[in-house]
Amino acid sequence: MRRYDQRIPPATFHPDAKALVVLGLHADRRWVAKRARAAGLKVFIVDPEGFPRPDGTWFAYPPEAPQSGDVVVRQTAAVAIGELERLLNLNSASA
């Protein structure tokens, strides 16, 4: 069993890659985001910056370690990925 705080294997990126979308920015994803930045990729972090508690109240937290130049999308993954899909479909339809 792998622990979350152990080193993550090297991440490789396609030579034509321009960006990396990171869902949440916790320990394992911070390492991958760091490698993406080092490779010159733009990093988009999808994190709602909180979650609903069982009683319905919102528990807010800041994203962990976004860097200058990162884009933070404050939505759930389901909403953000749906919007990204919509935008990509619009872009491919106009091409």
XYZ file of C-alpha atoms in Angstrom:
95
model
C 0.000 0.000 0.000
C 1.381 3.402 -0.988
C 1.169 6.279 1.463
C 0.169 9.726 0.239
C 3.401 11.318 1.516
C 5.752 9.002 -0.376
C 7.451 10.210 -3.527
C 5.388 10.101 -6.687
C 6.981 8.363 -9.711
C 8.294 10.702 -12.422
C 5.551 12.234 -14.553
C 6.158 12.580 -18.264
C 4.271 15.024 -20.427
C 3.550 14.860 -24.139
C 5.992 17.148 -25.993
C 3.053 19.142 -27.423
C 1.363 19.590 -24.028
C 0.615 23.188 -23.096
C -1.239 22.788 -19.797
C -2.106 20.429 -16.976
C -5.462 20.340 -15.198
C -5.041 19.311 -11.554
C -8.106 18.157 -9.612
C -7.454 19.268 -6.047
C -3.978 20.276 -4.924
C -2.970 17.912 -2.184
C 0.435 16.328 -1.524
C 0.543 13.937 -4.480
C -0.842 16.463 -6.961
C 1.516 19.222 -5.781
C 4.457 17.094 -6.954
C 2.918 16.556 -10.382
C 2.033 20.261 -10.685
C 5.615 21.175 -9.755
C 6.942 18.902 -12.504
C 4.486 20.374 -14.998
C 5.620 23.922 -14.194
C 9.266 22.844 -14.575
C 8.347 21.472 -18.028
C 6.857 24.861 -18.959
C 3.194 23.841 -18.733
C 0.440 26.151 -17.504
C -1.218 24.669 -14.401
C -4.979 24.876 -13.867
C -6.088 23.857 -10.363
C -9.713 22.765 -9.941
C -10.707 22.979 -6.285
C -13.922 24.298 -4.736
C -11.868 25.462 -1.718
C -14.145 23.659 0.682
C -16.782 21.010 1.032
C -20.261 20.653 2.504
C -20.394 19.128 5.973
C -23.048 16.500 6.768
C -25.093 19.203 8.514
C -25.164 21.272 5.293
C -22.732 23.985 6.416
C -19.736 24.791 4.237
C -16.211 24.002 5.470
C -13.883 26.387 3.637
C -10.171 25.811 3.125
C -7.622 27.489 0.842
C -6.011 25.464 -1.936
C -2.580 24.176 -0.960
C 0.374 25.902 -2.573
C -0.849 27.379 -5.852
C 2.027 29.215 -7.525
C 2.179 32.526 -9.306
C 0.826 31.982 -12.818
C -1.425 29.070 -11.850
C -5.117 29.411 -12.622
C -7.379 28.383 -9.729
C -10.882 27.321 -10.754
C -13.113 27.421 -7.685
C -15.598 24.732 -8.688
C -16.145 21.068 -8.071
C -14.482 18.714 -10.532
C -17.853 17.658 -11.976
C -18.836 21.248 -12.779
C -15.392 22.321 -13.999
C -14.837 19.296 -16.255
C -18.314 19.714 -17.745
C -17.556 23.353 -18.508
C -14.155 22.457 -19.968
C -15.794 19.855 -22.195
C -18.344 22.434 -23.362
C -15.607 24.965 -24.161
C -13.508 22.387 -26.021
C -16.542 21.346 -28.068
C -17.239 24.993 -28.943
C -13.625 25.447 -29.970
C -13.591 22.306 -32.158
C -16.931 23.268 -33.778
C -15.568 26.669 -34.820
C -12.325 25.214 -36.246
